[in-house]
XYZ file of C-alpha atoms in Angstrom:
745
model
C 57.994 -3.975 38.858
C 58.402 -3.689 42.663
C 59.127 -7.399 42.925
C 61.784 -7.239 40.199
C 63.366 -4.210 41.864
C 63.551 -6.036 45.189
C 65.003 -9.170 43.597
C 67.690 -7.178 41.813
C 68.704 -5.450 45.020
C 68.857 -8.786 46.818
C 71.212 -10.121 44.173
C 73.500 -7.089 44.426
C 74.104 -7.371 48.135
C 74.268 -11.176 48.211
C 71.096 -11.631 50.284
C 69.122 -14.823 50.048
C 66.315 -14.883 47.540
C 62.890 -13.949 48.861
C 59.710 -15.719 47.820
C 57.927 -12.621 46.540
C 54.705 -14.486 45.928
C 54.194 -14.901 49.686
C 55.053 -11.324 50.689
C 52.461 -8.595 50.988
C 54.304 -5.488 49.826
C 52.857 -2.174 50.900
C 50.965 -0.620 47.987
C 52.772 2.717 48.164
C 56.212 1.307 49.076
C 59.088 1.123 46.628
C 62.468 0.236 48.199
C 65.049 2.869 47.428
C 68.254 1.813 45.737
C 71.456 3.050 47.343
C 72.702 6.220 45.752
C 76.399 5.608 46.459
C 78.617 4.315 43.658
C 79.668 0.700 43.779
C 83.194 1.427 45.008
C 81.827 3.523 47.862
C 80.469 0.350 49.470
C 84.004 -0.976 49.803
C 85.166 2.278 51.308
C 82.371 2.098 53.875
C 83.399 -1.435 54.818
C 86.993 -0.302 55.335
C 85.899 2.648 57.437
C 83.720 0.420 59.567
C 86.462 -2.176 60.003
C 89.329 0.303 60.300
C 90.390 -1.044 63.705
C 90.609 -4.557 62.260
C 92.835 -3.259 59.463
C 94.999 -1.269 61.870
C 95.278 -4.163 64.321
C 96.288 -6.563 61.564
C 98.829 -4.070 60.256
C 100.361 -3.557 63.720
C 100.559 -7.305 64.386
C 102.177 -8.119 61.048
C 104.697 -5.257 61.264
C 105.555 -6.141 64.855
C 106.076 -9.813 64.057
C 108.152 -8.972 60.981
C 110.331 -6.599 62.978
C 110.868 -9.103 65.795
C 111.709 -11.920 63.380
C 114.080 -9.652 61.414
C 115.912 -8.544 64.567
C 116.246 -12.106 65.867
C 117.370 -13.598 62.561
C 121.081 -14.341 62.218
C 122.685 -12.083 59.556
C 123.689 -13.755 56.300
C 126.343 -12.317 53.961
C 126.331 -12.762 50.189
C 129.585 -12.805 48.206
C 129.217 -12.092 44.488
C 131.354 -12.849 41.465
C 130.688 -12.329 37.768
C 132.085 -14.470 34.982
C 131.736 -14.230 31.215
C 130.930 -17.396 29.284
C 131.640 -16.839 25.596
C 130.521 -18.986 22.714
C 132.939 -21.943 22.418
C 135.226 -21.715 19.319
C 134.996 -25.163 17.773
C 137.303 -24.178 14.881
C 140.344 -24.268 17.142
C 139.957 -27.930 17.979
C 142.620 -29.554 15.726
C 141.738 -27.129 12.959
C 138.326 -28.675 12.263
C 135.384 -26.440 11.468
C 131.822 -26.766 12.697
C 129.204 -28.077 10.385
C 127.530 -24.703 10.676
C 130.732 -22.713 10.147
C 130.046 -19.444 8.422
C 126.449 -19.389 9.681
C 125.501 -16.801 12.298
C 124.883 -18.465 15.696
C 121.281 -18.915 16.751
C 120.149 -17.113 19.922
C 118.528 -20.279 21.227
C 121.835 -22.133 20.793
C 123.604 -19.464 22.841
C 121.012 -19.737 25.565
C 121.314 -23.512 25.516
C 125.098 -23.326 25.832
C 124.814 -20.779 28.652
C 122.295 -22.927 30.525
C 124.560 -25.950 30.111
C 127.545 -24.136 31.604
C 125.411 -22.874 34.507
C 124.314 -26.424 35.282
C 127.926 -27.584 35.151
C 128.852 -24.782 37.555
C 126.183 -26.058 39.953
C 127.055 -29.722 39.474
C 127.981 -32.082 42.270
C 131.428 -32.796 40.810
C 132.445 -29.112 40.913
C 130.965 -28.800 44.409
C 132.923 -31.794 45.654
C 136.200 -30.421 44.253
C 135.631 -27.110 46.054
C 134.754 -28.938 49.267
C 137.968 -30.935 49.079
C 140.042 -27.909 48.082
C 138.832 -25.901 51.101
C 138.609 -28.926 53.413
C 135.010 -28.028 54.204
C 134.244 -31.434 55.643
C 135.894 -30.415 58.899
C 135.243 -26.660 58.733
C 132.798 -25.355 61.346
C 131.513 -22.767 58.886
C 129.675 -25.476 56.990
C 127.477 -26.097 60.008
C 126.205 -22.500 59.942
C 123.800 -22.727 57.028
C 120.283 -23.164 58.458
C 117.319 -24.752 56.824
C 119.081 -27.799 55.311
C 118.117 -30.942 57.165
C 120.394 -33.926 56.615
C 118.565 -37.233 56.787
C 120.391 -39.729 58.951
C 120.489 -42.362 56.220
C 122.462 -40.428 53.568
C 126.250 -40.312 53.293
C 128.412 -37.512 54.628
C 129.555 -36.578 51.136
C 125.974 -36.226 49.876
C 125.139 -34.083 52.900
C 128.087 -31.780 52.222
C 127.128 -31.385 48.568
C 123.499 -30.641 49.471
C 124.581 -28.035 52.031
C 126.977 -26.450 49.525
C 124.400 -26.287 46.727
C 121.730 -24.976 49.101
C 123.761 -21.817 49.788
C 124.920 -21.404 46.174
C 122.921 -19.319 43.694
C 123.922 -19.020 40.026
C 121.876 -16.824 37.694
C 122.508 -15.347 34.232
C 122.485 -11.584 33.744
C 119.662 -10.841 31.249
C 120.660 -10.018 27.650
C 124.367 -10.687 28.307
C 126.804 -13.588 28.475
C 127.551 -12.773 32.096
C 126.720 -15.144 34.929
C 126.452 -14.078 38.553
C 127.721 -16.516 41.190
C 126.494 -15.833 44.716
C 127.117 -17.712 47.941
C 125.396 -17.059 51.282
C 127.099 -17.627 54.622
C 127.161 -16.099 58.102
C 130.956 -15.683 57.632
C 131.660 -12.960 54.999
C 135.329 -13.903 54.564
C 134.436 -17.543 54.038
C 131.727 -16.656 51.489
C 134.155 -14.619 49.346
C 136.871 -17.303 49.515
C 134.435 -20.019 48.504
C 133.068 -18.064 45.520
C 136.545 -17.326 44.157
C 137.612 -20.951 44.648
C 134.486 -22.148 42.890
C 135.066 -19.867 39.886
C 138.726 -20.897 39.539
C 137.824 -24.560 39.812
C 135.145 -24.146 37.160
C 137.558 -22.462 34.716
C 140.241 -25.109 35.333
C 137.727 -27.865 34.757
C 136.634 -26.191 31.534
C 140.232 -26.049 30.256
C 140.895 -29.589 31.407
C 137.773 -30.835 29.655
C 138.923 -29.244 26.403
C 142.450 -30.635 26.815
C 141.077 -34.100 27.467
C 138.794 -33.874 24.450
C 141.733 -32.760 22.286
C 143.919 -35.606 23.461
C 141.103 -38.079 22.937
C 140.753 -36.744 19.412
C 144.526 -37.122 18.937
C 144.414 -40.734 20.058
C 141.525 -41.388 17.748
C 143.421 -39.762 14.860
C 146.420 -41.987 15.504
C 144.268 -45.062 15.140
C 142.594 -43.691 12.046
C 145.947 -42.833 10.446
C 147.095 -46.434 10.683
C 143.943 -47.591 8.921
C 144.239 -44.874 6.270
C 147.899 -45.702 5.582
C 146.969 -49.318 4.962
C 144.166 -48.193 2.653
C 146.501 -45.923 0.667
C 149.028 -48.690 0.158
C 146.341 -51.147 -0.855
C 144.845 -48.671 -3.358
C 148.239 -48.002 -4.918
C 148.951 -51.724 -5.298
C 145.614 -52.221 -7.039
C 146.402 -49.473 -9.583
C 149.812 -50.917 -10.434
C 148.418 -54.430 -10.713
C 145.622 -53.257 -12.997
C 148.025 -51.363 -15.323
C 150.252 -54.375 -15.546
C 147.452 -56.856 -16.214
C 145.824 -54.711 -18.902
C 148.996 -53.440 -20.541
C 148.028 -49.846 -19.893
C 150.784 -47.319 -20.423
C 150.337 -43.622 -20.355
C 146.732 -43.606 -19.284
C 147.004 -39.933 -18.631
C 145.557 -37.745 -21.394
C 148.918 -35.997 -21.906
C 150.781 -39.326 -22.255
C 148.069 -41.421 -23.981
C 149.681 -42.942 -27.176
C 146.518 -44.594 -28.439
C 144.596 -41.385 -28.296
C 147.392 -39.423 -29.950
C 147.665 -41.987 -32.755
C 143.901 -41.892 -33.240
C 144.049 -38.126 -33.608
C 146.853 -38.390 -36.162
C 144.989 -40.998 -38.243
C 141.903 -38.841 -38.121
C 143.831 -35.902 -39.527
C 145.423 -38.043 -42.328
C 142.060 -39.578 -43.218
C 140.559 -36.147 -43.567
C 143.410 -35.040 -45.857
C 143.077 -38.226 -47.966
C 139.372 -37.647 -48.380
C 140.049 -34.118 -49.580
C 142.669 -35.278 -52.067
C 140.421 -38.097 -53.353
C 137.644 -35.618 -53.962
C 139.963 -33.387 -55.992
C 141.221 -36.317 -58.076
C 137.699 -37.524 -58.636
C 136.752 -34.065 -59.910
C 139.634 -34.032 -62.379
C 138.800 -37.508 -63.507
C 135.161 -36.596 -64.171
C 136.274 -33.590 -66.288
C 138.351 -35.821 -68.488
C 135.425 -38.174 -68.977
C 133.361 -35.319 -70.421
C 135.885 -34.884 -73.277
C 135.370 -31.124 -73.305
C 138.725 -29.552 -74.190
C 137.593 -26.135 -73.113
C 136.839 -27.367 -69.595
C 140.186 -29.125 -69.497
C 141.817 -25.987 -70.769
C 140.249 -23.898 -67.988
C 141.180 -26.422 -65.323
C 144.784 -26.834 -66.526
C 146.093 -23.757 -68.334
C 149.753 -24.452 -67.606
C 149.638 -28.027 -69.039
C 150.382 -29.127 -72.611
C 146.761 -29.010 -73.640
C 146.740 -25.395 -72.661
C 149.587 -24.616 -74.907
C 147.902 -26.492 -77.765
C 144.728 -24.568 -77.231
C 146.718 -21.331 -77.457
C 148.255 -22.435 -80.761
C 144.843 -23.395 -82.048
C 143.502 -19.975 -81.262
C 146.423 -18.361 -83.055
C 145.916 -20.556 -86.187
C 142.215 -19.771 -86.185
C 143.031 -16.089 -86.252
C 145.428 -16.510 -89.150
C 143.033 -18.692 -91.008
C 140.299 -16.118 -90.629
C 142.526 -13.371 -91.983
C 143.564 -15.382 -95.011
C 140.086 -16.515 -95.884
C 138.950 -12.928 -95.773
C 141.373 -12.102 -98.598
C 141.703 -15.369 -100.457
C 139.473 -18.242 -101.331
C 139.798 -21.780 -100.082
C 142.099 -22.860 -102.862
C 144.713 -20.402 -101.934
C 147.821 -22.334 -100.837
C 148.263 -20.360 -97.678
C 144.672 -20.992 -96.692
C 145.051 -24.695 -97.415
C 148.211 -24.856 -95.346
C 146.607 -23.115 -92.425
C 143.617 -25.404 -92.602
C 145.800 -28.489 -92.552
C 147.819 -27.157 -89.596
C 144.660 -26.376 -87.759
C 143.343 -29.886 -88.385
C 146.561 -31.441 -87.186
C 146.548 -29.307 -84.064
C 143.034 -30.396 -83.178
C 143.985 -34.041 -83.481
C 146.919 -33.389 -81.137
C 144.541 -31.766 -78.660
C 142.225 -34.761 -78.731
C 145.119 -37.112 -78.174
C 146.324 -35.006 -75.280
C 142.828 -35.025 -73.793
C 142.795 -38.802 -73.883
C 146.191 -38.930 -72.198
C 145.038 -36.549 -69.496
C 141.960 -38.713 -68.825
C 144.152 -41.737 -68.290
C 146.416 -39.883 -65.927
C 143.417 -38.450 -63.967
C 141.896 -41.904 -63.604
C 145.129 -43.329 -62.284
C 145.497 -40.501 -59.785
C 141.874 -40.875 -58.658
C 142.243 -44.598 -58.123
C 145.442 -44.054 -56.169
C 143.759 -41.428 -53.947
C 140.742 -43.670 -53.376
C 142.931 -46.584 -52.394
C 144.912 -44.412 -50.014
C 141.714 -43.200 -48.388
C 140.463 -46.748 -47.870
C 143.677 -47.775 -46.206
C 143.593 -44.809 -43.859
C 139.951 -45.478 -42.969
C 140.717 -49.082 -42.081
C 143.610 -47.932 -39.888
C 141.422 -45.265 -38.263
C 138.641 -47.727 -37.428
C 141.181 -50.116 -35.951
C 142.697 -47.373 -33.845
C 139.252 -46.217 -32.754
C 138.486 -49.739 -31.555
C 141.667 -49.646 -29.496
C 140.623 -46.312 -28.030
C 137.208 -47.707 -27.066
C 138.813 -50.617 -25.306
C 141.105 -48.197 -23.534
C 138.112 -46.123 -22.360
C 136.409 -49.212 -20.978
C 139.513 -50.061 -18.990
C 139.970 -46.427 -17.908
C 136.593 -46.403 -16.056
C 137.721 -48.963 -13.528
C 141.197 -47.492 -13.572
C 139.874 -44.023 -12.727
C 137.781 -45.489 -9.910
C 140.843 -47.089 -8.416
C 142.779 -43.906 -8.947
C 140.140 -41.709 -7.234
C 140.033 -44.091 -4.290
C 143.753 -43.884 -4.023
C 143.813 -40.075 -4.280
C 141.078 -39.708 -1.647
C 142.791 -41.973 0.816
C 146.117 -40.311 0.197
C 144.690 -36.796 0.671
C 142.829 -37.720 3.859
C 145.915 -39.432 5.173
C 148.047 -36.359 4.534
C 145.496 -34.033 6.236
C 145.088 -36.243 9.300
C 148.840 -36.608 9.535
C 149.128 -32.823 9.585
C 146.377 -32.510 12.239
C 148.020 -35.156 14.353
C 151.278 -33.191 14.304
C 149.336 -30.092 15.506
C 147.308 -31.929 18.152
C 149.912 -31.789 20.897
C 150.575 -28.083 20.376
C 146.853 -27.301 20.068
C 146.061 -29.066 23.344
C 148.659 -27.028 25.191
C 147.655 -23.701 23.651
C 143.902 -24.192 24.086
C 142.339 -21.084 25.716
C 139.221 -21.107 27.870
C 136.053 -19.361 26.732
C 135.344 -18.396 30.367
C 136.894 -15.406 32.106
C 136.401 -13.689 35.444
C 134.808 -10.254 35.118
C 134.467 -9.408 38.827
C 136.099 -11.486 41.535
C 134.235 -11.911 44.812
C 135.006 -9.417 47.551
C 134.340 -9.719 51.258
C 130.825 -8.289 51.827
C 130.625 -5.467 54.340
C 126.886 -5.605 55.064
C 124.523 -8.551 55.436
C 122.084 -9.373 52.678
C 119.538 -10.760 55.093
C 117.660 -9.940 57.093
C 116.940 -6.697 55.216
C 115.049 -4.953 57.999
C 113.821 -1.908 55.992
C 112.642 -4.134 53.162
C 111.006 -6.575 55.577
C 109.194 -3.727 57.278
C 108.055 -2.379 53.915
C 106.800 -5.809 52.919
C 105.121 -6.260 56.285
C 103.416 -2.900 55.858
C 102.128 -3.959 52.470
C 101.145 -7.455 53.599
C 99.632 -6.156 56.825
C 97.563 -3.612 54.933
C 96.408 -6.154 52.367
C 95.788 -8.743 55.074
C 93.842 -6.251 57.173
C 91.745 -5.240 54.179
C 91.143 -8.873 53.326
C 90.246 -9.697 56.913
C 87.888 -6.711 57.003
C 86.052 -7.991 53.948
C 85.999 -11.528 55.369
C 84.512 -10.305 58.634
C 82.019 -8.239 56.683
C 81.061 -11.289 54.660
C 80.712 -13.350 57.862
C 78.622 -10.625 59.499
C 75.031 -11.815 59.054
C 73.434 -8.997 61.056
C 71.578 -6.038 59.605
C 72.991 -2.590 60.331
C 71.301 -0.109 57.998
C 67.748 0.583 56.855
C 68.767 -0.274 53.314
C 69.969 -3.719 54.381
C 66.818 -4.504 56.317
C 64.668 -3.363 53.385
C 66.567 -5.605 50.999
C 66.522 -8.596 53.330
C 62.847 -8.363 54.340
C 61.282 -6.581 51.360
C 59.553 -4.390 53.959
C 59.739 -0.611 54.336
C 61.857 1.014 56.969
C 59.647 3.177 59.187
C 62.475 4.889 61.041
C 65.746 4.590 62.881
C 66.449 5.051 66.585
C 70.028 6.224 67.350
C 72.327 4.206 69.552
C 73.321 6.980 72.004
C 72.166 10.305 73.357
C 74.185 13.076 74.963
C 72.834 14.085 78.379
C 73.419 17.770 79.198
C 76.197 17.899 76.620
C 78.146 15.208 78.440
C 79.400 11.793 77.403
C 76.959 9.880 75.152
C 74.959 7.163 76.910
C 73.782 4.023 75.197
C 70.104 3.352 74.672
C 69.668 -0.148 76.131
C 68.075 -2.960 74.262
C 65.823 -3.754 77.196
C 64.241 -1.391 79.657
C 65.922 -0.414 82.911
C 65.388 2.047 85.681
C 67.764 4.570 84.199
C 64.989 6.583 82.616
C 66.447 6.343 79.101
C 63.291 4.505 77.980
C 61.301 7.716 78.620
C 63.615 9.834 76.493
C 60.748 11.402 74.577
C 59.371 12.697 77.860
C 62.555 13.596 79.723
C 64.441 15.044 76.714
C 61.865 16.020 74.114
C 64.446 18.084 72.181
C 66.960 15.247 71.898
C 67.868 13.461 68.709
C 66.309 10.200 69.874
C 63.027 11.964 70.702
C 63.034 13.428 67.220
C 63.595 9.949 65.813
C 60.463 8.677 67.607
C 58.494 11.636 66.247
C 59.744 10.691 62.756
C 58.497 7.150 63.434
C 55.135 8.612 64.468
C 54.994 10.563 61.199
C 55.730 7.415 59.171
C 52.875 5.570 60.922
C 50.400 8.436 60.547
C 51.195 8.788 56.834
C 51.037 5.074 56.107
C 47.478 5.343 54.811
C 44.448 7.576 54.517
C 42.465 8.705 57.540
C 39.941 5.890 57.134
C 42.526 3.139 56.497
C 45.081 4.351 59.010
C 45.978 1.521 61.427
C 44.803 2.131 65.002
C 45.859 -1.063 66.754
C 49.611 -1.592 66.451
C 51.533 -4.631 67.668
C 55.185 -3.952 68.499
C 57.338 -7.089 68.326
C 60.847 -8.237 67.500
C 62.602 -11.398 66.426
C 64.615 -11.980 69.601
C 64.855 -10.514 73.111
C 66.804 -7.340 73.972
C 66.124 -5.620 70.660
C 64.345 -2.576 72.173
C 60.698 -3.284 71.340
C 59.430 -2.273 74.825
C 61.320 1.050 74.711
C 59.949 1.609 71.222
C 56.396 0.860 72.434
C 56.607 3.298 75.362
C 58.175 6.171 73.417
C 55.887 5.670 70.406
C 52.857 5.821 72.742
C 54.227 8.969 74.373
C 54.806 10.848 71.095
C 51.319 9.828 69.865
C 49.825 11.108 73.132
C 51.847 14.310 72.866
C 50.156 14.906 69.535
C 46.802 14.926 71.348
C 45.620 11.426 70.481
C 44.088 9.107 73.065
C 46.560 6.263 73.293
C 46.270 2.970 75.124
C 49.572 1.237 75.865
C 49.047 -2.468 76.483
C 51.755 -4.668 77.996
C 51.153 -7.867 76.035
C 54.315 -9.544 77.337
C 52.796 -11.483 80.242
C 55.932 -13.615 80.584
C 58.462 -10.816 81.274
C 56.471 -7.606 81.740
C 58.397 -4.304 82.012
C 56.033 -1.415 81.209
C 54.727 -1.132 84.791
C 58.270 -0.420 85.988
C 58.793 2.283 83.422
C 55.560 4.132 84.009
C 55.474 3.493 87.735
C 52.148 1.639 87.928
C 51.122 -1.566 89.658
C 50.786 -4.851 87.857
C 48.531 -6.473 90.448
C 45.741 -6.318 87.892
C 46.150 -6.039 84.200
C 45.645 -7.766 80.851
C 45.786 -11.268 82.279
C 43.163 -10.312 84.890
C 40.826 -8.963 82.204
C 41.260 -11.979 79.920
C 40.515 -14.502 82.670
C 37.601 -12.200 83.681
C 38.681 -11.820 87.283
C 38.818 -8.029 87.028
C 36.696 -5.584 85.069
C 38.285 -3.681 82.238
C 37.707 -0.293 83.822
C 39.618 -1.329 86.952
C 42.675 -2.586 85.016
C 43.314 0.347 82.626
C 45.163 3.144 84.419
C 46.096 6.643 83.328
C 49.852 7.001 82.878
C 51.426 9.299 85.427
C 52.697 12.617 84.053
C 51.139 11.925 80.643
C 47.826 13.244 79.453
C 45.889 11.217 76.889
C 48.060 8.177 77.654
C 46.565 5.139 79.334
C 48.367 1.987 80.272
C 47.178 -1.581 80.708
C 49.819 -3.579 82.627
C 50.343 -7.244 81.980
C 48.886 -8.294 85.296
C 49.904 -11.413 87.142
C 51.855 -13.892 85.002
C 49.428 -16.638 83.875
C 50.348 -20.230 83.128
C 48.796 -20.086 79.666
C 49.485 -16.637 78.139
C 49.212 -17.815 74.510
C 45.745 -19.314 75.109
C 44.552 -16.137 76.803
C 45.752 -14.011 73.890
C 44.092 -16.313 71.357
C 40.584 -15.822 72.746
C 37.327 -14.170 71.784
C 37.616 -12.035 74.899
C 40.712 -10.313 73.496
C 39.114 -9.863 70.085
C 36.114 -8.164 71.629
C 38.374 -5.969 73.730
C 40.358 -4.896 70.664
C 37.149 -4.041 68.843
C 36.005 -1.995 71.815
C 39.325 -0.199 72.159
C 39.228 0.829 68.483
C 36.209 2.941 69.259
C 37.458 4.288 72.590
C 41.038 5.223 71.671
C 42.736 6.773 68.718
C 45.661 4.347 68.929
C 46.315 1.129 70.767
C 49.982 0.151 71.164
C 50.584 -3.453 72.236
C 54.014 -4.498 73.473
C 54.452 -8.220 72.754
C 57.128 -10.866 73.412
C 59.738 -11.760 70.722
C 58.096 -13.535 67.799
C 60.732 -16.265 67.497
C 60.950 -17.004 71.232
C 57.261 -17.593 71.971
C 54.040 -17.682 69.963
C 52.301 -14.801 71.788
C 53.142 -12.200 69.149
C 52.230 -14.581 66.314
C 48.820 -15.235 67.948
C 48.141 -11.524 68.397
C 49.344 -10.408 64.951
C 46.244 -11.384 62.901
C 43.951 -9.509 65.312
C 45.691 -6.124 65.091
C 45.636 -3.599 62.276
C 49.383 -3.664 61.684
C 52.567 -5.127 63.082
C 55.731 -3.089 63.600
C 58.951 -5.128 63.778
C 61.820 -3.775 65.870
C 65.304 -4.785 64.653
C 68.434 -3.986 66.637
C 71.273 -2.778 64.419
C 74.344 -5.032 64.521
C 72.565 -7.680 66.613
C 69.554 -9.014 64.726
C 70.587 -11.435 61.995
C 69.235 -11.463 58.482
C 67.918 -14.979 58.970
C 65.996 -13.887 62.074
C 64.421 -10.991 60.163
C 63.346 -13.232 57.313
C 62.080 -15.950 59.612
C 60.043 -13.457 61.694
C 58.569 -11.951 58.535
C 57.646 -15.370 57.119
C 56.164 -16.498 60.442
C 53.901 -13.449 60.626
C 52.878 -13.760 56.978
C 51.931 -17.386 57.486
C 49.139 -16.258 59.864
C 48.077 -13.458 57.453
C 49.426 -10.671 59.630
C 49.775 -7.192 58.171
C 53.335 -5.945 58.654
C 53.563 -2.183 58.410
C 57.354 -2.025 58.405
C 60.518 -2.225 60.444
C 62.062 0.101 62.986
C 65.878 0.044 63.216
C 66.867 0.385 66.862
C 70.248 1.218 68.445
C 71.701 2.510 65.191
C 75.214 3.900 65.512
C 75.012 7.027 63.388
C 78.798 7.368 63.530
C 79.192 4.071 61.693
C 80.436 4.391 58.104
C 77.344 2.489 57.011
C 75.250 5.459 58.129
C 77.623 8.296 57.462
C 74.911 10.254 55.647
C 72.579 10.035 58.678
C 75.436 11.082 60.899
C 76.253 14.000 58.596
C 72.745 15.370 58.679
C 72.414 14.718 62.407
C 75.548 16.816 63.012
C 74.255 19.573 60.755
C 71.027 19.588 62.734
C 72.532 19.022 66.173
C 71.464 22.519 67.235
C 67.862 21.401 67.161
C 68.427 18.414 69.417
C 69.492 20.199 72.610
C 67.458 20.820 75.722
C 65.322 23.788 74.855
C 67.995 25.621 72.889
C 68.771 26.061 69.215
C 72.167 26.625 67.623
C 72.585 28.997 64.738
């Protein structure tokens, strides 16, 4: 769980991965995660690099102001024109293919973009240049930033210079177009914009006039062809009528069709009459007088039938009174018999007449049918000829109609070309600008403020990313996977005066004896906190007694840490032996004011007895010091000897704590040789100076020889740094306890 916690913290801060399998993590140590929110880390970086941000901001604003003040003022003249949708219906009266359909927005945008490109074209530019005689005008040499290659023509150079200062842009969601020209001469800029707009409108009208006249010329040619086609079509129709004997082909004047209709009507009437005659004839064939009587009451047979009925009535009356032999009865019977014979004769006559009438009607019908069929054949032939005739006639009518329309359009072409109106109008003419458009000093300063701030922030983060040193206990814990035993502040205030820096190496200033000279100072309290961390690092039986103080590189404060740690341990009442293990550049004898004529090197080469080399430290009870002695030629070999091991074993029994000040671990091998023989190693890291790579390399080097690293002491920590604002906050709250013998309420 501890290993995973360390790896996660390494990933968050971007530190290199640590091989956790080779690191001996303290059993009771769990690195603390930072309590600040994620965004607070960025704020701390900005606070720490505030001077970088401010310097960048000042430089950018200053440069922007200087450039703006030295830049030649440029004036912009504006004009607005309206470009309407072109009315194609006006052109010679022709309508668009899409007439009546609402215009598409994309078509409008396409038309607007086309006109804008025409306005910016080289041809329009050259006309304006010639109109204003800009080839010789000195104003045209004022536009900076347009380099003219020596191998291009003068005309091309003038057009490029003109177009470089011209800006044409559409006004969003309108048909308006803004024309802007930049020049150091405001009067010249306004004149050029107005000339450009007028030239553009004139060219637009001229283009439409030319297109109309071209259409007129084309119509003239087409009219000649159409006139020839009309005459040819008319000749074909006349020739066809003459060759086929067609007269009155029109439906209203068609004789054959009218005659066919008349024959059809007569044939229908003949059929009706023949049917009636046939019916009469069939009645006569039946011989039934009663039927004939009913069908022809006004004829002779009807009269005879009436007489017969009258005689039958008389005969019935007489026979009811007299017998058959009565003369009157006999007379009536004879009359009745005679009348019936007359009726039969009349019936026969009627049958003959009906047959004759029927035959006459039938013959008449046959004649009409023959005439009708003949006429129908003529009509069919006429229809066959009319198909080709109608084709010729339609061709003729089409050509004639088109000819008449084009002739009318041609007559209107001249008038239409002269009356053609432009779809472009000037909304706002250009006026002489009263103030320059560039440089815009307030805007440039605002932009420089924004860019300077962003650039300063970016530079601050870049510098932070490039900073490979460790500055806080949290960083050193994450980088090394080792606990932080304590921090030693960077400065101390002497008698309430100006803060003095705690040096990385010892000097004669007395600052290295701060725990003795100023026991109530903040730095002295920091060393007592370090003492507490060491004393509580294990139980009484497992508490380390022999401590090796080392660092990665020189000038990181390990000697000052060794002296002050020995002093605070002695002040607690423990017997402490302070050993100067740096036989190459010894310093402890200067600090404590003892001689180095004999010392550790003398004991190890057995030239001096141990009792004669260990000296009591002046002004310190319970503190003994063993100087380095004369500098030997082989310090590493002396330290890696059985003599030293036996001495360390002896000192464990004689002293409560043995503090050994050693050389830097990465500079020489002395500290690495000593580290396996001591109980624990304390690494001193100087804040803002020791790199992360040096910390990791020192840790790995010590672990390779199975050294026990207790932890790391952060030296020369600037508590006022934003990275350690919480330490600084609590140090200010408790500043009353860190004064010489006095306490603030």
